[in-house]
mmCIF file of C-alpha atoms and ligand atoms in Angstrom:
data_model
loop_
_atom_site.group_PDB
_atom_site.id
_atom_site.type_symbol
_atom_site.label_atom_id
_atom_site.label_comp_id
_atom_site.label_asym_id
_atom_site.label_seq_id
_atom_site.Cartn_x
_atom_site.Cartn_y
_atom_site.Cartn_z
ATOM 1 C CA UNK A 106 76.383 102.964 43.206
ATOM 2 C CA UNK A 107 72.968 103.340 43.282
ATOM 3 C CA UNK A 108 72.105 106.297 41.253
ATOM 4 C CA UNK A 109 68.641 107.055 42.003
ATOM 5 C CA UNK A 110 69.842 108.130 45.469
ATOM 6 C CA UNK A 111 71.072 111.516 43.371
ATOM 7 C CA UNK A 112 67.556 112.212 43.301
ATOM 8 C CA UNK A 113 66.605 112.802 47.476
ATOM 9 C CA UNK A 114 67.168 116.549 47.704
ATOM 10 C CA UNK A 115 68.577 117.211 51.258
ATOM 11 C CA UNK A 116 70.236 114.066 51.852
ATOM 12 C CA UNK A 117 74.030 114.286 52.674
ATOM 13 C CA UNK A 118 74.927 111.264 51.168
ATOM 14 C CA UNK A 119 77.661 112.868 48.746
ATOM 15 C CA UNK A 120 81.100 110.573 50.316
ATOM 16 C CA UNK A 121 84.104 112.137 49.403
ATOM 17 C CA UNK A 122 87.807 110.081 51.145
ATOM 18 C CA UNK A 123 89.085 113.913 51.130
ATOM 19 C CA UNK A 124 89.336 116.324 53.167
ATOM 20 C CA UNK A 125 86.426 118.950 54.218
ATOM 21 C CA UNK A 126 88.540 122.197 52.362
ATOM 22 C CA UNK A 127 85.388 124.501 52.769
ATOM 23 C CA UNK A 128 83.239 124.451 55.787
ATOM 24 C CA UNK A 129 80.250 126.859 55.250
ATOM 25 C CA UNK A 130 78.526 126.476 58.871
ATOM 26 C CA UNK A 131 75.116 128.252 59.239
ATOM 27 C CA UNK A 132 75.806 131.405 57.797
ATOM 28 C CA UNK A 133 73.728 134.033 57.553
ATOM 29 C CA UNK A 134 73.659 137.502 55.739
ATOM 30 C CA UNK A 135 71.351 140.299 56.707
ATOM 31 C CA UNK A 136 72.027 143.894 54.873
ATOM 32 C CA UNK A 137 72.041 146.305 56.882
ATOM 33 C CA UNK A 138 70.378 149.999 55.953
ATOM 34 C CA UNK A 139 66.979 150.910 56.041
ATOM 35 C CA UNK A 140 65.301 148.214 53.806
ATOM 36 C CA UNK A 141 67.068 145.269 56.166
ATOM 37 C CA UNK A 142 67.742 142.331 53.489
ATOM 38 C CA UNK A 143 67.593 138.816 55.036
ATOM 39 C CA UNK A 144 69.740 137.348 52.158
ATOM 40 C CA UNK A 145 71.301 134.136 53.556
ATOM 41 C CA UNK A 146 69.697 132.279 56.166
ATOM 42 C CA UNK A 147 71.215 129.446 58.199
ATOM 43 C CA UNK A 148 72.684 127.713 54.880
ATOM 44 C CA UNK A 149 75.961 124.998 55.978
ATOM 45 C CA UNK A 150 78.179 123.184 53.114
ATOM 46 C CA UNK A 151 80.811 121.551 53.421
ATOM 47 C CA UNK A 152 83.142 121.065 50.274
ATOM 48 C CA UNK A 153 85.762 118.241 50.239
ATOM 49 C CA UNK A 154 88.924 118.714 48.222
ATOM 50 C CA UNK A 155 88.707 118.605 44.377
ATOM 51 C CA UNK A 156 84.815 118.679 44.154
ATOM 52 C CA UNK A 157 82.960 121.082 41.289
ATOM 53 C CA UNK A 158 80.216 122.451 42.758
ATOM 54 C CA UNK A 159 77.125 124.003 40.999
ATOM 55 C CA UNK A 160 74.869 126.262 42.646
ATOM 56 C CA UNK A 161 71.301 127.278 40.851
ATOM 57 C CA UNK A 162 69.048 129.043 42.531
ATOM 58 C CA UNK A 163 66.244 131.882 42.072
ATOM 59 C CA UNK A 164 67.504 135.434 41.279
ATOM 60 C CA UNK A 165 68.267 137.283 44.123
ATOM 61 C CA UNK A 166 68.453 134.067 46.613
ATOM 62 C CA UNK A 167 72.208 135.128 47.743
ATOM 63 C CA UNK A 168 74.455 133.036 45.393
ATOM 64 C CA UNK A 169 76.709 135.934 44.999
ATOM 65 C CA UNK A 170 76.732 136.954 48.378
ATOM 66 C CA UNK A 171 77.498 133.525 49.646
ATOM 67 C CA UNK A 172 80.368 133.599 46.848
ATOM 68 C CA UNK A 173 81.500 136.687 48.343
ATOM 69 C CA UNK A 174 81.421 136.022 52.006
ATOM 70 C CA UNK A 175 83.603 132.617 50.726
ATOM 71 C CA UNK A 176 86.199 134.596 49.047
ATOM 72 C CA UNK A 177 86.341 136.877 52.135
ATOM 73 C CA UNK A 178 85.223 140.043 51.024
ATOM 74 C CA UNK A 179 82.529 140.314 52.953
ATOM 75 C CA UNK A 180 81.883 139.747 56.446
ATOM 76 C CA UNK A 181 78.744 137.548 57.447
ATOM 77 C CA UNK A 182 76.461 138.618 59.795
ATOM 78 C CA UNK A 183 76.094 135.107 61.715
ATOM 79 C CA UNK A 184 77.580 132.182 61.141
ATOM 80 C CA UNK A 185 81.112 130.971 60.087
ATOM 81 C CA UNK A 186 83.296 129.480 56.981
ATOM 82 C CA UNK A 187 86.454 128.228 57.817
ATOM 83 C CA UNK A 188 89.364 126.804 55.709
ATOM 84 C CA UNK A 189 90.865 124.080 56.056
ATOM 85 C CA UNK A 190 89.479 124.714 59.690
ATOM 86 C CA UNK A 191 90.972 127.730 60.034
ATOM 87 C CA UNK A 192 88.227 130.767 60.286
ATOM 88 C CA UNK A 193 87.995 133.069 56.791
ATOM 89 C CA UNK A 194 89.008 136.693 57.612
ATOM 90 C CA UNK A 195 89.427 138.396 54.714
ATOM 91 C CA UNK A 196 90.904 137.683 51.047
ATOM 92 C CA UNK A 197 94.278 135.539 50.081
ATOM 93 C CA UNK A 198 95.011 134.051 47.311
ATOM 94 C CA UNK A 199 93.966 130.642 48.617
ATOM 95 C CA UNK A 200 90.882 131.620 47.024
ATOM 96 C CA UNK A 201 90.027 133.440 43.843
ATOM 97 C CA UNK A 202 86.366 134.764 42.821
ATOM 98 C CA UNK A 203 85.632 135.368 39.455
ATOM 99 C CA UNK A 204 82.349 137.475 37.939
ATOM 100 C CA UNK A 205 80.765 137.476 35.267
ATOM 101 C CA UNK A 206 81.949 140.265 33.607
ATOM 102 C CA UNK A 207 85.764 140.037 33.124
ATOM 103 C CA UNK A 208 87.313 142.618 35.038
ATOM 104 C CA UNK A 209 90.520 143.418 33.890
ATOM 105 C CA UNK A 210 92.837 146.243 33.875
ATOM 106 C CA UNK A 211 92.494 148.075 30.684
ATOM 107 C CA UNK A 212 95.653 149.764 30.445
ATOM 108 C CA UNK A 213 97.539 146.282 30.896
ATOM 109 C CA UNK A 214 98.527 144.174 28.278
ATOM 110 C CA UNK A 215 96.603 140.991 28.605
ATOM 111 C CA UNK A 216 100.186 139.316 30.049
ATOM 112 C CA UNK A 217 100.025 141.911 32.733
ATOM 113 C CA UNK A 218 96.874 141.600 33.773
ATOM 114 C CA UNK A 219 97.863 137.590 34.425
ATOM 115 C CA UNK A 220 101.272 138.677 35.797
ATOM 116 C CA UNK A 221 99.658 141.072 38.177
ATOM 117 C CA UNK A 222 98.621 138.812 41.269
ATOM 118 C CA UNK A 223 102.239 137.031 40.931
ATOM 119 C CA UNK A 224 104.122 140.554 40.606
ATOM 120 C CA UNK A 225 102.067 141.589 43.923
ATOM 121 C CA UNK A 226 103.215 138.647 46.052
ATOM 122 C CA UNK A 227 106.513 139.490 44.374
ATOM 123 C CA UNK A 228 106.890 136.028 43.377
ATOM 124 C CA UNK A 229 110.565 135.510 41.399
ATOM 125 C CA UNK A 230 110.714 137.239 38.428
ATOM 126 C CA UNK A 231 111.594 134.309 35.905
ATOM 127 C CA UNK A 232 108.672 132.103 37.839
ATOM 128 C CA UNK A 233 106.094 135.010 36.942
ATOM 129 C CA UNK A 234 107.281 134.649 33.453
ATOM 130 C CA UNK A 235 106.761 130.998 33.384
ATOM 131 C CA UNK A 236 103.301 130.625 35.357
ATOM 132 C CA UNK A 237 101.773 133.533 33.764
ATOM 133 C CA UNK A 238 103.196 132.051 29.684
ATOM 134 C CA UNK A 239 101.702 128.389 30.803
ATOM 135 C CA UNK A 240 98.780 130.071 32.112
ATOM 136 C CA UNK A 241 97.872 131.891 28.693
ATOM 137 C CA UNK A 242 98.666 128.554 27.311
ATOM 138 C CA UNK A 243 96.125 126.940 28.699
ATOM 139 C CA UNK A 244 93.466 129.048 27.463
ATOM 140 C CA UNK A 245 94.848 129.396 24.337
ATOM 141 C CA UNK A 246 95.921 133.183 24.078
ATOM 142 C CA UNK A 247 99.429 132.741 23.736
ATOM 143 C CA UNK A 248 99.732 134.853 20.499
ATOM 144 C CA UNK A 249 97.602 137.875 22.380
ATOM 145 C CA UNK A 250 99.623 138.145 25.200
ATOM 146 C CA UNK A 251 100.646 141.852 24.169
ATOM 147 C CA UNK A 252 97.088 142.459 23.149
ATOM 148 C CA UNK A 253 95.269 145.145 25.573
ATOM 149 C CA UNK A 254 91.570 144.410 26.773
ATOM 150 C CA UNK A 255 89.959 146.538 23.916
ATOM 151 C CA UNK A 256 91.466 144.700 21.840
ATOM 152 C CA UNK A 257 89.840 140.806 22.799
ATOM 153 C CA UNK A 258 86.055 139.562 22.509
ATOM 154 C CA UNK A 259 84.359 139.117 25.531
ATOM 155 C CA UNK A 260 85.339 135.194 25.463
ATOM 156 C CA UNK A 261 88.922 136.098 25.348
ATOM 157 C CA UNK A 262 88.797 138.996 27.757
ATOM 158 C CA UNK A 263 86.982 135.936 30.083
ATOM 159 C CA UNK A 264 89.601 133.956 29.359
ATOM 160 C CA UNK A 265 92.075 135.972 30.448
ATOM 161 C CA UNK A 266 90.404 136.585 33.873
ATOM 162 C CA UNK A 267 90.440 132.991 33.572
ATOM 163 C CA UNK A 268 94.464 132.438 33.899
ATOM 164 C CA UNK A 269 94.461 135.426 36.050
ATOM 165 C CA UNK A 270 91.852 133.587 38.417
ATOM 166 C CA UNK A 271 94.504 130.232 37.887
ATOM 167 C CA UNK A 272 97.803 131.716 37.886
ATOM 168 C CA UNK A 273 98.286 131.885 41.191
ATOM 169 C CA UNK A 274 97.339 127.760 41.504
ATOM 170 C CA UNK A 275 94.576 128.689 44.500
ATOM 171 C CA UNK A 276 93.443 125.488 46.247
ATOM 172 C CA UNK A 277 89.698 127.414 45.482
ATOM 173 C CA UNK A 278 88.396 128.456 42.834
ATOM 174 C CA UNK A 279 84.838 130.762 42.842
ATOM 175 C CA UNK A 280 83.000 132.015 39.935
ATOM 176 C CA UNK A 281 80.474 133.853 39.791
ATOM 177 C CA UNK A 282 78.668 133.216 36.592
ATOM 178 C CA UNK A 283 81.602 132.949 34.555
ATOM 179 C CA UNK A 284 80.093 132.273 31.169
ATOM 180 C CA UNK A 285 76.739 133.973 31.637
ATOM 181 C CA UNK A 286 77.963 136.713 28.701
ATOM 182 C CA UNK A 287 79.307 134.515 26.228
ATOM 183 C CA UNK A 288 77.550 133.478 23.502
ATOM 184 C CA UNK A 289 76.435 129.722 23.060
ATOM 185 C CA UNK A 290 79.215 128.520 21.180
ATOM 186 C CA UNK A 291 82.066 130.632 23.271
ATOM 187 C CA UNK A 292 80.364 129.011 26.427
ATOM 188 C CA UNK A 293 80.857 125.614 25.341
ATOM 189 C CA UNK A 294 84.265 125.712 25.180
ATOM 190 C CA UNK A 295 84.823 127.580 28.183
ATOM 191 C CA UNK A 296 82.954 124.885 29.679
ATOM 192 C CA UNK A 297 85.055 122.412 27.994
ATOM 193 C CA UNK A 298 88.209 124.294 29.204
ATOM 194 C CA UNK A 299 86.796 125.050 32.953
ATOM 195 C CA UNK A 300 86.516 120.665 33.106
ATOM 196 C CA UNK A 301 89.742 119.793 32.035
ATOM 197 C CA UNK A 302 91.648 122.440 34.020
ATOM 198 C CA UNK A 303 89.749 120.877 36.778
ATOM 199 C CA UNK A 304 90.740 117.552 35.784
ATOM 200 C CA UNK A 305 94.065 118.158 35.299
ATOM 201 C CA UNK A 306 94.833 120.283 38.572
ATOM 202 C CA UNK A 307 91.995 119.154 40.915
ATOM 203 C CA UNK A 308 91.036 122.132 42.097
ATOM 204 C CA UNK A 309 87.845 122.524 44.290
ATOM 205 C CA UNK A 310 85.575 124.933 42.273
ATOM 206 C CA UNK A 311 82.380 126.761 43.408
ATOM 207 C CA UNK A 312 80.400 128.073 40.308
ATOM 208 C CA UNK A 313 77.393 129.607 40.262
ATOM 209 C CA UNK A 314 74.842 129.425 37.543
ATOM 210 C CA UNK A 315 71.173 130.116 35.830
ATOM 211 C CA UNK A 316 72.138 127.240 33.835
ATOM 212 C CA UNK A 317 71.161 123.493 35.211
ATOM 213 C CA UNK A 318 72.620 122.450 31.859
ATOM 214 C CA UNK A 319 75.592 123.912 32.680
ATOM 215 C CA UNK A 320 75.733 122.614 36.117
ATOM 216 C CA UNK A 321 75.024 119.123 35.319
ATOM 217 C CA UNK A 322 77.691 119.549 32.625
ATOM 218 C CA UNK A 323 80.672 120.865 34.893
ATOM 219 C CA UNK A 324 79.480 119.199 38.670
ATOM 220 C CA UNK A 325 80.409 116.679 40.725
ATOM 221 C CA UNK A 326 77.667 118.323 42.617
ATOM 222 C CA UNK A 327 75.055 120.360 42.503
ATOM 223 C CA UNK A 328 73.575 122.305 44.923
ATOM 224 C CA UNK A 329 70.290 124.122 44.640
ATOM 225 C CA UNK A 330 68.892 127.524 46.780
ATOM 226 C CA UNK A 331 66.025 128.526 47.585
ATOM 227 C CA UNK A 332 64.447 131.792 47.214
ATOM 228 C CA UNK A 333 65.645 134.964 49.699
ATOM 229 C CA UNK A 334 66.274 134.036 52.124
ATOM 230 C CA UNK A 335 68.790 131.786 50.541
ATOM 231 C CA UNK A 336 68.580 128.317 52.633
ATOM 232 C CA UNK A 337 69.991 125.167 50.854
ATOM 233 C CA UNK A 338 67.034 123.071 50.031
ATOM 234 C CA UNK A 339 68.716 120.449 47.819
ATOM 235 C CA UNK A 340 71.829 118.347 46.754
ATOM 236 C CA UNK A 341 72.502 115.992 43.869
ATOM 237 C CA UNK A 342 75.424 113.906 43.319
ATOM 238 C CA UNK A 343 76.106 114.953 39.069
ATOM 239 C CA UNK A 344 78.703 112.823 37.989
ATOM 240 C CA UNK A 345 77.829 113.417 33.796
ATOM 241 C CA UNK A 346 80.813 116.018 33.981
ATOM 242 C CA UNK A 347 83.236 112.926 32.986
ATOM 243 C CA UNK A 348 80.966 111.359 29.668
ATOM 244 C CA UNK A 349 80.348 115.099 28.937
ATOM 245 C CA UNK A 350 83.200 115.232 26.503
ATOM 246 C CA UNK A 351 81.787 118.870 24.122
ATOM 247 C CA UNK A 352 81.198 116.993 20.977
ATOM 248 C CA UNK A 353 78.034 114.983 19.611
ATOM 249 C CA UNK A 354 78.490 112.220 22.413
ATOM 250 C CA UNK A 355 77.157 115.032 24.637
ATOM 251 C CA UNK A 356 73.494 114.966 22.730
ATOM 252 C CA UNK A 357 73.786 110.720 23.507
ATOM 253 C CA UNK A 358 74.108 111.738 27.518
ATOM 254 C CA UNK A 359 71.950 114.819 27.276
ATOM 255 C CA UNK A 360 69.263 111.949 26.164
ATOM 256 C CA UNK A 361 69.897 109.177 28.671
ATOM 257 C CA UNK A 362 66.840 108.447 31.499
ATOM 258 C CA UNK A 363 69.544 109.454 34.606
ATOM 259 C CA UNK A 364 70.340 113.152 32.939
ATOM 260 C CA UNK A 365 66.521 113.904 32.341
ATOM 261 C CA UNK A 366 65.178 112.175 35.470
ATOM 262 C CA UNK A 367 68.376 114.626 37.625
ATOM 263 C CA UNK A 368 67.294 117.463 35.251
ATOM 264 C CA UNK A 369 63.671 117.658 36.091
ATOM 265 C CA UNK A 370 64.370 116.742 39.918
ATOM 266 C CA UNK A 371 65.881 119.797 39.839
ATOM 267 C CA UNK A 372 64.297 121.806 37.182
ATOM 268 C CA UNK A 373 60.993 121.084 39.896
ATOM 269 C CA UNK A 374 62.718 121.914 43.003
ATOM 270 C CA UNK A 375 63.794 125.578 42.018
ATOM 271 C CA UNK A 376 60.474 126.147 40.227
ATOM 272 C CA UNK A 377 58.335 124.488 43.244
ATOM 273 C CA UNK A 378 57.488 124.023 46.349
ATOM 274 C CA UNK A 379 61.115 123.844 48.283
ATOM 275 C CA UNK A 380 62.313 126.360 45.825
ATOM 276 C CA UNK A 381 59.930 129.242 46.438
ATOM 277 C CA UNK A 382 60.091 131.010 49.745
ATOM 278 C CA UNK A 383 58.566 130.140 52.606
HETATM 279 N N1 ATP B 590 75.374 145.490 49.204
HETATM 280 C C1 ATP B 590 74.083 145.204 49.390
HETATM 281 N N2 ATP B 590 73.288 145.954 50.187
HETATM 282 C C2 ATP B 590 72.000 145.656 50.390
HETATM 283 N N3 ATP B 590 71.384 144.588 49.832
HETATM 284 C C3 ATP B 590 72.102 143.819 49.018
HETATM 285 C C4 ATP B 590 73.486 144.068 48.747
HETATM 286 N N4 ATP B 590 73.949 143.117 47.908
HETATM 287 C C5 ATP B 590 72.899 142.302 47.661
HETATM 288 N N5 ATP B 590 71.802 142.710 48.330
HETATM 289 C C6 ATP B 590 70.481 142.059 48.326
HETATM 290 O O1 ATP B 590 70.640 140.719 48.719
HETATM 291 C C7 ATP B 590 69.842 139.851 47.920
HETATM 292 C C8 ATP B 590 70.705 138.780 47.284
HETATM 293 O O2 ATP B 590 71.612 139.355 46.366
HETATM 294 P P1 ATP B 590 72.665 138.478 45.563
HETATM 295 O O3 ATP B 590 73.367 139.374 44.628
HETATM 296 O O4 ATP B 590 73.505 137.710 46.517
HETATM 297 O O5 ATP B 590 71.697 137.470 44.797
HETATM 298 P P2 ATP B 590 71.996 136.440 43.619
HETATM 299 O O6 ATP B 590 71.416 135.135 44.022
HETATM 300 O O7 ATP B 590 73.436 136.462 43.258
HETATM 301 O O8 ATP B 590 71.108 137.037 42.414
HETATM 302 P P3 ATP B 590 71.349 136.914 40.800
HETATM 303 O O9 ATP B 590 71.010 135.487 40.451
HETATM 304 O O10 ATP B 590 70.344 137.868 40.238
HETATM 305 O O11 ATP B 590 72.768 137.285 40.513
HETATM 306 C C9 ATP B 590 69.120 140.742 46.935
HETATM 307 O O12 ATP B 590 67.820 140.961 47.418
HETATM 308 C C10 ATP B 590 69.897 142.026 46.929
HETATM 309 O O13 ATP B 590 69.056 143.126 46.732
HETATM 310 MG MG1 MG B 591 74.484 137.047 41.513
#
């Protein structure tokens, strides 16, 4: 593959053999009120199955909004995203969106706060039990399951919204700045965490993130925004996530001429030109 072609913002040449899962098709998002907001504006995707995609953008471009018109809280004001082809009318738990702040239920334990979404689609009790003790497994809280909220850090309340974002095995999974409260090291391995999950289950992700370190460490691809009103102004095929392993090899990668040249593509396109509004 030639690599350099990761470099041509705009070009569609990401080839996937699955399926389109997310269709994103010229939406647009105008606030309504008396200070109209032209947030989105005409911006299409379309994710295949099991793809990580990164989106960067300016502050205040839409990334959340986008995130939130995916998960199907709110309603778009033109445009359409569709499902595995089927139009998105509101939330299921094909799709879960997580923020950045961890919002959990303080009064449940943190097992009850995973076993909530399960208990709601009164799923089996024994098969609650099992999901939701794998789930706090896999992120490592097994011995806190009794704990309540006020009693975690931030990274474990976040990675309890993690399993509770998981346990219900959605084919989607949107975050909203997951990690953008942790501190450097608590990131990391969230990072670390976030990419094998995704290995393991392949799930399609969406994340969105300040970070382009971040994205090029999680992505298969990235996608950059341009200021309000958000419009997609480039794409970059960001395959590091596999030699990415969060240990000293990463520094080896972080060096090499693809990562820097990929970085700075992008680094220039949010800062520039394309970035900027028009
Ligand atoms: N409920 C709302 N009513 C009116 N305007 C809104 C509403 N939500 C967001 N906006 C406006 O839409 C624009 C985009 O907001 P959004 O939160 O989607 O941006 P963002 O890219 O996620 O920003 P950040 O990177 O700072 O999180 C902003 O100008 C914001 O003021
Ligand atoms: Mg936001």
């Amino acid at each position: 593959m030639d690599k350099s072609q990761g470099l041509t913002p705009q070009s569609r040449f990401f080839r996937s053999d699955e399926a389109v899962i997310l269709s994103v098709d010229r939406l647009q998002m105008r606030y309504g009120g008396k200070r109209a907001v032209e947030t989105l504006d005409d911006f299409s995707l379309d994710v295949h199955k099991g793809e990580f995609i990164c989106i960067l953008g300016p502050s205040g471009c839409g990334k959340s909004t986008l995130l939130s018109v995916v998960a199907g809280i709110l309603r778009p004001t033109g445009g359409s995203v569709t499902m595995n082809g089927r139009p998105i009318t509101g939330m299921d738990w094909h799709r879960t969106l997580m923020f950045q702040s961890p919002t959990l239920y303080p009064w449940l334990s943190a097992y009850d706060n995973v076993a909530f979404g399960p208990r709601m689609r009164r799923m089996p009790r024994a098969a609650v039990d099992e999901r939701v003790r794998r789930y706090l497994e896999l992120v490592g809280l097994t011995e806190f399951a009794a704990a309540k909220p006020y009693e975690l850090s931030g990274g474990m309340k976040q990675r309890v919204a993690l399993a509770r974002a998981l346990v219900s095995e959605p084919s989607v999974i949107l975050m909203d700045e997951p990690f953008g409260a942790l501190d450097a090291f608590t990131r990391t391995n969230m990072q670390v965490l976030i990419r094998d999950i995704w290995r393991k289950h392949n799930n399609t992700l969406l994340l969105i993130t300040h970070d382009v370190d971040e994205a090029l460490a999680l992505a298969s691809r990235v996608v950059v925004m341009s200021a309000r009103p958000g419009r997609l102004v480039g794409m970059f095929d960001a395959m590091f996530s596999h030699p990415l392993t969060g240990t000293a090899e990463d520094d080896a990668v972080r060096a090499s001429d693809e990562y820097v040249k990929l970085r700075r593509a992008i680094l220039n396109l949010i800062d520039t030109g394309e970035g900027k509004n028009r």
